[in-house]
Amino acid sequence: MKNTIHGRTGLILSDFDVQVSRFASSKPFRSTGTVETSSPWQRPLRGQDYAHGMFAASARADELSTNRVLLGNQILFNSYDQDLLYLDDRSPADYPGFMEFYDNKLGAMGRAMRPTLESFAFSFLDRDIDVSGSWTSTDAVAYMEETLASFETSEPPLVAALSGAQDPRAAYRTLIVQQASDFLSEASAMARALPGNYGPAQSALMRVLIDEFGYGVHRVKHSTLFEDTMRQADLDPMPHRYFLYYLPTSLMLANFFHYVCGNKYLWFRYLGALLYTEGTIPHFNRHVSRGLKNAFGTQAKALTEYFDEHVHIDRHHRNMVLKNLVEPSFERYGDKAISEVLRGFESFRMLQALADADLVAQVAFGERLAQSVGRAGATAIAGEPVPFVETYNELSLPHIHDQDELLTVEDGELNFFASQDGHTTLCAGDSIIIPHGRLHGSQVRSQSCRYNVRRLQRKEVES
Amino acid sequence: MIKTVDLNAPRAVLIGDETYFVVRSSNRVYAARSHCPHRGGPLHLGDLSDGAIQCPWHGTKVPVHYLCQTAVPAIRIRSSFLIFQREGTT
C-alpha cells in the first residue's frame, strides 16, 4: 500500500485514508443543510469525523453504537447503494445529482474501499462465533429449527418495548424509518446472489426473489407495500429520505446482506442468514402488525399489508430456503457447508439482537429528550467546556459520542433531535445530557447560537 | 436440545443424562463428553497436562485432540456456549 504525506497535518496517510476522504467529501455525500434528504442520491456523511486509521481495528460487538461504526457503515451503505438504481418521480430536476451519485469513478472508489470496510464492520462475527464439534446435516437442521421455534414462544422484546413506549405511534414510526434502510430496496441484496450457474439452488432462490418482487406486479412488490406503510404512518417513502436517522446497527443489517451476497465465498453463510430472517419474520411481523394497528388506532389494510404479507409468504420462504437451498447444500457440500450455514444463521441472529437493543435504547432516548433538558449547572462533574458558535440554520449532522456529554446553550436557540419525532428546543441556559452511543444532531434556530459541550463521568448517565 | 453454557461459569454441564465439559484448544472451544473411553470416568474432574486430561479413576491419559475430534455439536457466541444434543443420545 502506498502512503501519502498530508500537506496540512504532515500525517502519513495510506491510500485508503485518501480514498475515504475523497469519497466522503464528494458532492453526493456533502451536507445539504437539511436532515431529511430531498433526493435518493443525497447521502450526507460527516467526513470531518474520519481520522487516520479509524477503520484499521475492526469493530467489536460491544461498540457498535459508536461514531466510527456509524461512519464506516454509512460509507459502506452508500457504496453498495451505488450499485442499485434509485429513481424518484419528484426529483427529476436533480439530474446532476443522479449523475454524480452514479459517477463511474466515485463508484470504483467505493468498491475499492469495500474489502477494508467489510472487514472493519463484520470481522467481529468471525471472532465471536465459532462452530465446533461433529455436526451432521440432521443436527444442523434440528438446531436451527429448535432455535426458530424458541423465537416463537414469546412476544419479540423489540415489539414489547415499542408497544410499551410512552408514545407508541412515534416509537413505531422510528421502527419504520430504520426498516426503510432495507425495505425500500427489498431483496436487492438477494438479487446480487443470483447471477451465475449453480444448479437447482439458483432456481430455488429465484422463486423466493419472484415473491419479493411481486411476480412483476408493481402494486404488490414488497417495497411498494412498504411505501404504503410509510404513507399511512405519515412518513415520506422517498428512498433514504431518512438516511441521517439510520442507526449504525440498522445499516449493519442491510450491509450484512450485501456483504454475504456480494462476496461469493460467503454463499453458505448467506443461506444461514436467509433462513434465520425468513424463519423469524412471520412471528415478528404478526406482532408488529398488531402493534401498529393499536398504535395508529386504525385497521387500515395499507398500514400493515407489508407485514401481513410476510406473515404468510415467509412461512413458505422458510420452508423453501430450508428444503431447496440449505438441505441440498448440506448433501452436496458436507461439513464445510454445515459449518458456514450455521455461522451465517448465528451471525444474523446476533446482528438482529444487537440492532433491536440499539433501537430500543434510541427510542427511549428520543422519548426523554424533553425531560432531559435542565438548567445549566444542574448536573454533576464535567470536564472543560468545548465552545461552539454556529449561525442560523447550521446543521450538525447526526453523530454519536463515545462518552456521555453535557451540552449547554449559552446564547440563542437550538433544535436538538434524536429521531424524526424526537426533537426538542434548547434555549439560552438550557442543558441536555447526551448519553454515549445515542445518535443525535442539532440545527440552529436563531441568528446565531453559542453553546458548549463537556464530557461527563460515564457512571452519571444511563444510555 | 440446546443448552446454553456461560463460558465464565463452571466447566461441566449436565444435558439429559450426559455430562459435557468445555475443552479449549488453539483458541477454540469444544464440548466434550465427560466419559473416559477406558471405563467411563468423569474426565471433567481430571487434570490437564502435556496436552492430555488424566482421568481421576484409573489415570488414563486422554489426548485433548481426541476430545476435540469427538466433540459434540456446539457453537460459541461470544462468551456463551450453545451445546446441541441429538435426540435419543442419552
XYZ file of C-alpha atoms in Angstrom:
553
model
C 0.000 0.000 0.000
C 1.304 3.428 -0.960
C 1.452 6.250 1.562
C 0.851 9.948 1.033
C 2.045 12.776 3.250
C -0.863 15.002 4.132
C 0.130 18.589 3.293
C -1.572 20.309 6.221
C -1.009 17.897 9.094
C 2.142 16.112 7.953
C 0.430 12.791 8.751
C 1.399 9.834 6.635
C -1.841 8.720 5.044
C -2.454 5.414 3.353
C -4.213 5.097 0.008
C -7.230 4.036 1.996
C -7.228 7.211 4.112
C -7.040 9.305 0.973
C -9.864 7.362 -0.640
C -12.135 7.759 2.396
C -11.510 11.493 2.495
C -12.140 11.904 -1.226
C -15.224 9.727 -1.162
C -16.759 11.430 1.877
C -16.103 14.915 0.529
C -17.556 14.254 -2.927
C -20.754 16.090 -3.755
C -23.389 13.382 -3.127
C -22.003 12.923 0.380
C -21.828 16.559 1.460
C -24.349 18.116 3.807
C -27.219 19.915 2.092
C -28.203 21.739 5.261
C -31.284 19.618 5.882
C -31.571 16.499 7.997
C -34.066 14.878 5.641
C -32.667 14.492 2.144
C -34.578 15.727 -0.899
C -33.424 13.116 -3.421
C -32.363 9.456 -3.204
C -28.880 10.471 -4.345
C -28.040 12.704 -1.380
C -26.289 10.772 1.393
C -24.511 13.252 3.657
C -21.513 11.957 5.587
C -19.589 13.615 8.400
C -16.325 13.250 6.547
C -14.678 15.547 9.083
C -15.081 12.803 11.694
C -12.792 10.464 9.787
C -9.398 10.107 11.435
C -6.281 8.437 10.087
C -6.527 4.668 10.554
C -10.044 4.898 12.010
C -11.160 1.625 10.424
C -7.878 -0.236 10.890
C -9.006 -2.039 14.039
C -12.188 -3.954 13.383
C -15.372 -3.090 15.245
C -16.306 -5.087 18.342
C -19.768 -6.320 19.206
C -19.795 -4.147 22.328
C -19.031 -0.917 20.442
C -21.458 -0.951 17.550
C -23.249 2.198 18.734
C -20.253 4.420 18.133
C -19.378 7.110 15.646
C -16.713 5.127 13.824
C -19.096 2.213 13.316
C -21.759 4.660 12.144
C -19.445 6.354 9.641
C -17.932 3.084 8.402
C -21.364 1.605 7.788
C -22.706 4.785 6.179
C -19.831 4.727 3.668
C -20.350 1.018 3.033
C -24.105 1.502 2.664
C -23.645 4.333 0.159
C -21.139 2.311 -1.802
C -23.448 -0.714 -2.021
C -26.297 1.588 -2.969
C -24.345 2.971 -5.915
C -24.917 -0.487 -7.444
C -28.705 -0.107 -7.044
C -30.788 2.143 -9.241
C -32.965 4.695 -7.485
C -35.301 6.943 -9.441
C -37.847 9.150 -7.803
C -40.692 10.880 -9.625
C -40.287 14.001 -7.564
C -36.574 14.501 -8.178
C -36.130 14.563 -11.989
C -34.853 18.123 -11.718
C -31.854 16.818 -9.815
C -30.439 15.015 -12.837
C -26.948 16.324 -11.984
C -27.344 14.717 -8.547
C -28.249 11.435 -10.222
C -25.151 11.594 -12.446
C -22.894 12.494 -9.518
C -24.142 9.674 -7.290
C -23.655 7.094 -10.032
C -20.374 8.562 -11.282
C -18.131 5.763 -12.502
C -15.011 6.887 -10.687
C -16.870 7.508 -7.444
C -18.398 4.036 -7.693
C -14.986 2.499 -8.295
C -13.596 4.334 -5.281
C -16.344 2.887 -3.084
C -15.823 -0.604 -4.437
C -12.085 -0.359 -3.773
C -12.747 0.529 -0.125
C -15.261 -2.257 0.455
C -12.906 -5.075 1.496
C -11.383 -2.910 4.233
C -14.752 -1.583 5.361
C -16.344 -5.039 5.302
C -13.519 -6.400 7.393
C -13.905 -3.454 9.767
C -17.667 -3.916 10.064
C -18.053 -7.690 10.150
C -14.875 -9.487 11.164
C -16.010 -9.457 14.795
C -18.532 -12.085 13.738
C -15.640 -14.376 12.805
C -14.115 -13.864 16.244
C -17.311 -14.040 18.249
C -18.946 -17.044 16.604
C -17.293 -20.425 16.323
C -18.871 -23.704 15.268
C -17.221 -26.775 16.785
C -17.822 -30.491 17.170
C -19.071 -33.064 14.728
C -22.273 -31.716 13.195
C -24.350 -33.837 10.870
C -26.835 -32.246 8.481
C -29.631 -33.634 10.675
C -28.092 -31.969 13.743
C -27.771 -28.631 11.969
C -31.341 -28.640 10.695
C -32.669 -29.691 14.113
C -30.602 -26.983 15.811
C -31.878 -24.237 13.520
C -35.480 -25.419 13.722
C -35.292 -25.516 17.525
C -33.830 -22.009 17.584
C -36.570 -20.688 15.296
C -39.256 -22.463 17.327
C -37.962 -20.941 20.560
C -38.156 -17.465 18.958
C -41.862 -18.040 18.502
C -42.587 -18.841 22.137
C -42.946 -15.241 23.269
C -43.567 -11.693 22.102
C -40.395 -10.285 20.482
C -38.738 -7.947 23.039
C -38.478 -5.146 20.461
C -42.230 -5.196 19.816
C -42.937 -5.255 23.545
C -40.702 -2.195 24.007
C -42.305 -0.256 21.140
C -45.839 -1.034 22.274
C -44.924 -0.111 25.849
C -43.305 3.195 24.871
C -44.725 6.483 26.146
C -45.717 7.307 22.576
C -46.135 4.005 20.702
C -47.007 5.816 17.461
C -43.689 7.667 17.454
C -41.881 4.501 18.527
C -43.328 2.522 15.608
C -42.556 5.381 13.224
C -38.942 5.104 14.383
C -39.022 1.374 13.645
C -40.379 2.057 10.142
C -37.694 4.683 9.497
C -34.994 2.194 10.488
C -36.541 -0.561 8.374
C -36.664 1.814 5.403
C -32.891 1.445 5.159
C -33.516 -2.065 3.838
C -37.168 -2.489 2.879
C -37.359 0.300 0.279
C -34.929 -1.679 -1.858
C -36.110 -5.024 -0.535
C -34.324 -8.112 -1.808
C -31.854 -6.053 -3.848
C -29.019 -7.731 -1.941
C -30.608 -11.112 -2.688
C -30.568 -10.214 -6.371
C -26.783 -9.884 -6.139
C -26.618 -13.579 -5.189
C -28.449 -14.762 -8.305
C -26.075 -14.363 -11.272
C -24.002 -17.364 -12.322
C -24.798 -21.007 -12.817
C -25.115 -23.064 -9.645
C -27.707 -25.678 -10.295
C -31.172 -26.166 -8.800
C -30.362 -23.876 -5.857
C -30.247 -20.948 -8.260
C -33.781 -21.625 -9.431
C -34.916 -22.112 -5.837
C -33.544 -18.693 -4.891
C -35.178 -17.198 -7.973
C -38.577 -18.417 -6.744
C -38.059 -16.541 -3.465
C -36.960 -13.446 -5.345
C -40.035 -13.561 -7.583
C -42.236 -13.282 -4.486
C -40.159 -10.380 -3.140
C -40.655 -8.523 -6.412
C -44.405 -9.196 -6.513
C -44.251 -11.508 -9.557
C -43.781 -8.417 -11.711
C -46.915 -6.714 -10.381
C -45.729 -3.392 -9.051
C -48.581 -2.857 -6.606
C -47.694 -5.979 -4.630
C -43.916 -5.711 -4.862
C -42.745 -5.803 -1.267
C -41.013 -2.440 -1.426
C -44.255 -0.943 -2.818
C -46.180 -2.374 0.133
C -43.631 -0.840 2.462
C -44.030 2.543 0.747
C -47.765 2.259 1.525
C -46.926 1.556 5.161
C -44.766 4.668 5.259
C -47.513 6.851 3.779
C -50.034 5.504 6.289
C -47.580 6.371 9.050
C -47.208 9.929 7.666
C -43.665 9.217 6.552
C -42.168 10.029 3.158
C -41.422 6.875 1.122
C -38.744 8.535 -0.974
C -35.773 6.158 -0.780
C -33.444 7.115 2.040
C -35.071 10.424 2.887
C -34.276 9.454 6.495
C -30.722 8.292 5.783
C -29.313 10.517 8.534
C -31.567 8.900 11.137
C -30.396 5.358 10.369
C -28.693 3.814 13.369
C -25.343 2.098 12.837
C -26.894 -1.257 13.669
C -29.752 -0.753 11.177
C -27.184 -0.001 8.491
C -25.303 -3.132 9.523
C -28.360 -5.323 8.963
C -28.718 -4.027 5.409
C -24.978 -4.045 4.764
C -24.576 -7.585 6.029
C -26.764 -8.996 3.275
C -24.842 -7.051 0.629
C -21.621 -8.331 2.166
C -22.608 -12.011 2.113
C -24.400 -11.814 -1.251
C -21.685 -9.815 -2.994
C -18.772 -11.955 -1.813
C -19.355 -15.370 -3.342
C -17.138 -17.212 -0.858
C -19.773 -16.342 1.762
C -22.595 -18.077 -0.124
C -23.268 -20.681 2.569
C -23.284 -18.024 5.283
C -25.844 -16.174 3.236
C -28.081 -19.249 3.230
C -27.896 -19.450 7.030
C -28.666 -15.746 7.431
C -31.524 -16.014 4.948
C -33.025 -18.957 6.812
C -32.839 -17.067 10.101
C -34.524 -13.968 8.727
C -37.191 -15.827 6.722
C -37.783 -18.066 9.735
C -38.271 -15.294 12.290
C -40.161 -12.739 10.214
C -43.637 -14.366 10.326
C -43.762 -14.308 14.131
C -42.124 -10.883 14.388
C -44.353 -9.319 11.759
C -47.539 -10.728 13.238
C -46.722 -8.869 16.449
C -45.626 -5.709 14.602
C -48.860 -5.698 12.618
C -50.899 -5.873 15.819
C -48.739 -3.207 17.472
C -49.074 -0.851 14.509
C -52.860 -1.149 14.457
C -53.036 -0.341 18.152
C -50.509 2.483 17.971
C -52.167 4.186 14.990
C -55.725 3.342 16.050
C -56.688 2.030 12.634
C -57.326 -1.229 10.870
C -56.264 0.302 7.509
C -55.004 -2.508 5.327
C -52.305 -0.356 3.734
C -50.687 0.301 7.116
C -49.933 -3.336 7.793
C -50.205 -5.115 4.434
C -46.422 -5.265 4.113
C -46.146 -7.045 7.461
C -49.219 -9.232 6.931
C -47.935 -10.361 3.544
C -44.710 -11.543 5.195
C -46.575 -13.409 7.928
C -47.952 -15.509 5.102
C -45.257 -15.706 2.428
C -42.262 -16.099 4.709
C -43.717 -19.317 6.110
C -43.292 -20.607 2.559
C -39.912 -18.946 2.209
C -38.648 -20.554 5.411
C -39.596 -23.941 4.043
C -38.275 -23.165 0.546
C -34.923 -21.970 1.872
C -34.572 -24.956 4.183
C -35.707 -27.688 1.788
C -34.461 -26.319 -1.542
C -31.325 -24.421 -0.601
C -29.944 -25.403 2.808
C -30.545 -29.162 2.899
C -29.343 -29.791 -0.689
C -26.208 -27.760 0.141
C -25.546 -29.970 3.154
C -25.985 -33.025 0.991
C -23.694 -31.771 -1.774
C -21.003 -29.915 0.119
C -20.970 -31.617 3.537
C -19.177 -30.361 6.634
C -17.947 -27.069 5.237
C -21.437 -26.046 4.149
C -22.891 -27.096 7.519
C -20.388 -25.024 9.466
C -20.814 -21.969 7.234
C -24.621 -22.097 7.196
C -24.653 -22.298 11.000
C -22.216 -19.399 11.164
C -24.414 -17.291 8.887
C -27.531 -18.228 10.858
C -25.917 -17.192 14.153
C -24.301 -14.097 12.629
C -27.605 -12.647 11.577
C -29.247 -13.673 14.844
C -26.557 -11.748 16.718
C -26.778 -8.690 14.463
C -30.557 -8.613 14.745
C -30.438 -8.833 18.559
C -27.858 -6.020 18.732
C -29.914 -3.869 16.342
C -33.107 -4.448 18.331
C -31.393 -3.410 21.577
C -29.921 -0.320 19.892
C -33.328 0.715 18.577
C -34.981 0.281 21.979
C -32.297 2.493 23.542
C -32.693 5.127 20.806
C -36.482 5.230 21.206
C -36.077 5.670 24.968
C -33.533 8.478 24.409
C -35.857 10.258 21.972
C -38.764 9.998 24.395
C -36.943 11.519 27.320
C -35.386 14.422 25.405
C -37.853 16.957 26.715
C -37.428 15.755 30.302
C -33.649 15.725 29.895
C -33.480 19.465 29.407
C -32.477 21.260 32.591
C -30.833 24.447 33.674
C -27.060 24.715 33.293
C -25.200 23.549 36.355
C -27.892 21.131 37.449
C -25.700 18.144 36.672
C -22.558 16.910 38.359
C -18.890 16.691 37.456
C -17.989 17.785 33.972
C -14.761 18.359 32.041
C -13.582 21.566 30.409
C -16.210 23.124 28.112
C -15.526 22.998 24.360
C -17.147 26.096 22.819
C -19.081 26.254 19.538
C -20.553 29.233 17.712
C -22.923 28.471 14.838
C -25.121 30.597 12.617
C -28.782 30.377 11.645
C -29.802 27.001 10.179
C -26.356 25.463 10.652
C -26.862 21.738 10.873
C -24.791 19.383 12.947
C -25.328 16.111 11.081
C -26.424 13.231 13.317
C -23.494 11.537 15.001
C -22.638 9.586 18.137
C -20.395 10.359 21.103
C -18.290 7.680 22.683
C -18.651 9.338 26.095
C -21.533 10.953 27.920
C -21.588 14.682 27.269
C -23.364 17.738 28.594
C -24.457 20.313 26.030
C -25.249 23.787 27.343
C -26.667 26.612 25.246
C -25.239 29.986 26.261
C -26.911 32.202 23.666
C -29.594 31.649 21.047
C -31.756 28.645 20.244
C -31.016 25.138 19.027
C -33.243 22.350 17.716
C -31.821 19.166 19.189
C -33.022 15.842 17.799
C -32.623 12.108 18.190
C -35.062 10.837 15.562
C -37.735 12.036 13.149
C -40.085 12.623 16.110
C -37.644 13.095 18.962
C -36.972 16.842 18.780
C -36.633 19.434 21.498
C -35.733 23.118 21.576
C -32.830 24.285 23.696
C -32.756 27.963 24.685
C -30.107 30.038 26.434
C -29.309 28.437 29.790
C -30.666 25.025 28.834
C -28.531 21.922 29.162
C -29.034 18.413 27.945
C -27.157 15.231 28.692
C -26.212 13.264 25.599
C -25.576 9.650 26.580
C -22.761 7.824 24.828
C -23.931 5.628 21.996
C -27.032 7.672 21.126
C -27.455 9.188 17.690
C -28.254 12.889 17.798
C -27.924 16.085 15.797
C -28.847 19.749 16.052
C -29.778 22.769 13.964
C -29.514 26.410 14.958
C -32.856 28.230 15.102
C -31.695 31.734 15.994
C -29.489 34.294 14.217
C -26.545 32.646 15.906
C -26.081 30.185 18.724
C -23.279 29.817 21.225
C -23.081 26.556 23.106
C -20.514 24.360 24.798
C -20.054 20.655 25.300
C -18.423 18.992 28.311
C -17.550 15.382 28.924
C -19.240 13.698 31.854
C -18.256 10.796 34.028
C -19.797 7.710 32.442
C -21.365 6.485 35.702
C -23.670 9.521 35.810
C -25.765 8.661 32.794
C -27.824 5.700 31.731
C -27.834 5.300 27.981
C -31.998 -29.957 22.696
C -29.874 -26.806 23.002
C -28.217 -25.994 26.302
C -26.527 -22.644 26.821
C -23.414 -22.590 28.987
C -21.692 -19.464 30.233
C -18.024 -19.924 29.459
C -17.144 -17.845 32.515
C -19.060 -20.263 34.746
C -18.355 -23.909 35.780
C -16.828 -26.026 33.055
C -19.151 -29.036 33.242
C -22.836 -29.211 32.352
C -25.452 -31.930 32.534
C -27.676 -32.316 29.474
C -30.210 -35.079 29.853
C -28.215 -37.876 31.470
C -24.921 -36.888 29.920
C -22.196 -34.677 31.395
C -20.250 -32.462 28.999
C -17.315 -30.246 29.672
C -15.543 -27.419 27.922
C -12.202 -28.140 26.274
C -10.071 -25.351 24.826
C -7.535 -25.898 22.105
C -5.870 -23.473 19.651
C -8.178 -20.624 20.708
C -11.246 -22.701 20.020
C -13.790 -24.163 22.397
C -15.224 -27.670 22.200
C -17.956 -29.542 24.061
C -16.519 -32.917 25.035
C -18.314 -35.809 26.683
C -17.061 -36.302 30.208
C -16.773 -40.017 29.670
C -13.371 -41.695 29.793
C -13.021 -44.173 26.904
C -11.429 -46.605 29.375
C -14.179 -47.172 31.982
C -16.377 -44.090 31.698
C -14.661 -41.996 34.378
C -15.508 -38.267 34.844
C -12.963 -36.531 32.631
C -14.161 -33.075 33.682
C -12.616 -33.777 37.087
C -9.261 -34.782 35.608
C -6.075 -32.736 35.442
C -4.721 -31.305 32.210
C -1.039 -31.775 31.472
C 1.077 -32.318 28.346
C -1.915 -31.978 26.025
C -3.944 -34.685 27.742
C -6.532 -34.986 30.501
C -5.823 -37.607 33.114
C -8.928 -39.489 34.260
C -9.239 -39.424 38.052
C -10.395 -43.062 38.183
C -7.592 -45.052 36.626
C -5.154 -42.403 35.415
C -5.890 -42.914 31.725
C -4.493 -40.019 29.702
C -6.974 -38.856 27.062
C -5.398 -36.521 24.475
C -7.102 -33.156 24.049
C -7.008 -33.562 20.268
C -9.027 -36.780 20.662
C -11.603 -34.918 22.752
C -11.787 -32.168 20.117
C -12.219 -34.652 17.286
C -15.040 -36.421 19.111
C -16.650 -33.248 20.480
C -20.397 -32.896 20.192
C -22.034 -30.157 18.077
C -21.694 -26.743 19.682
C -21.500 -23.069 18.813
C -19.682 -20.396 20.792
C -21.293 -16.982 20.603
C -19.073 -14.527 22.456
C -18.938 -15.934 25.998
C -21.984 -18.169 25.582
C -21.551 -21.738 24.507
C -24.536 -23.487 22.928
C -24.286 -27.254 23.112
C -26.613 -29.242 20.906
C -27.656 -32.694 21.975
C -29.177 -35.022 19.439
C -32.453 -36.617 20.364
C -32.102 -40.129 21.647
C -28.436 -39.817 22.546
C -28.930 -40.253 26.281
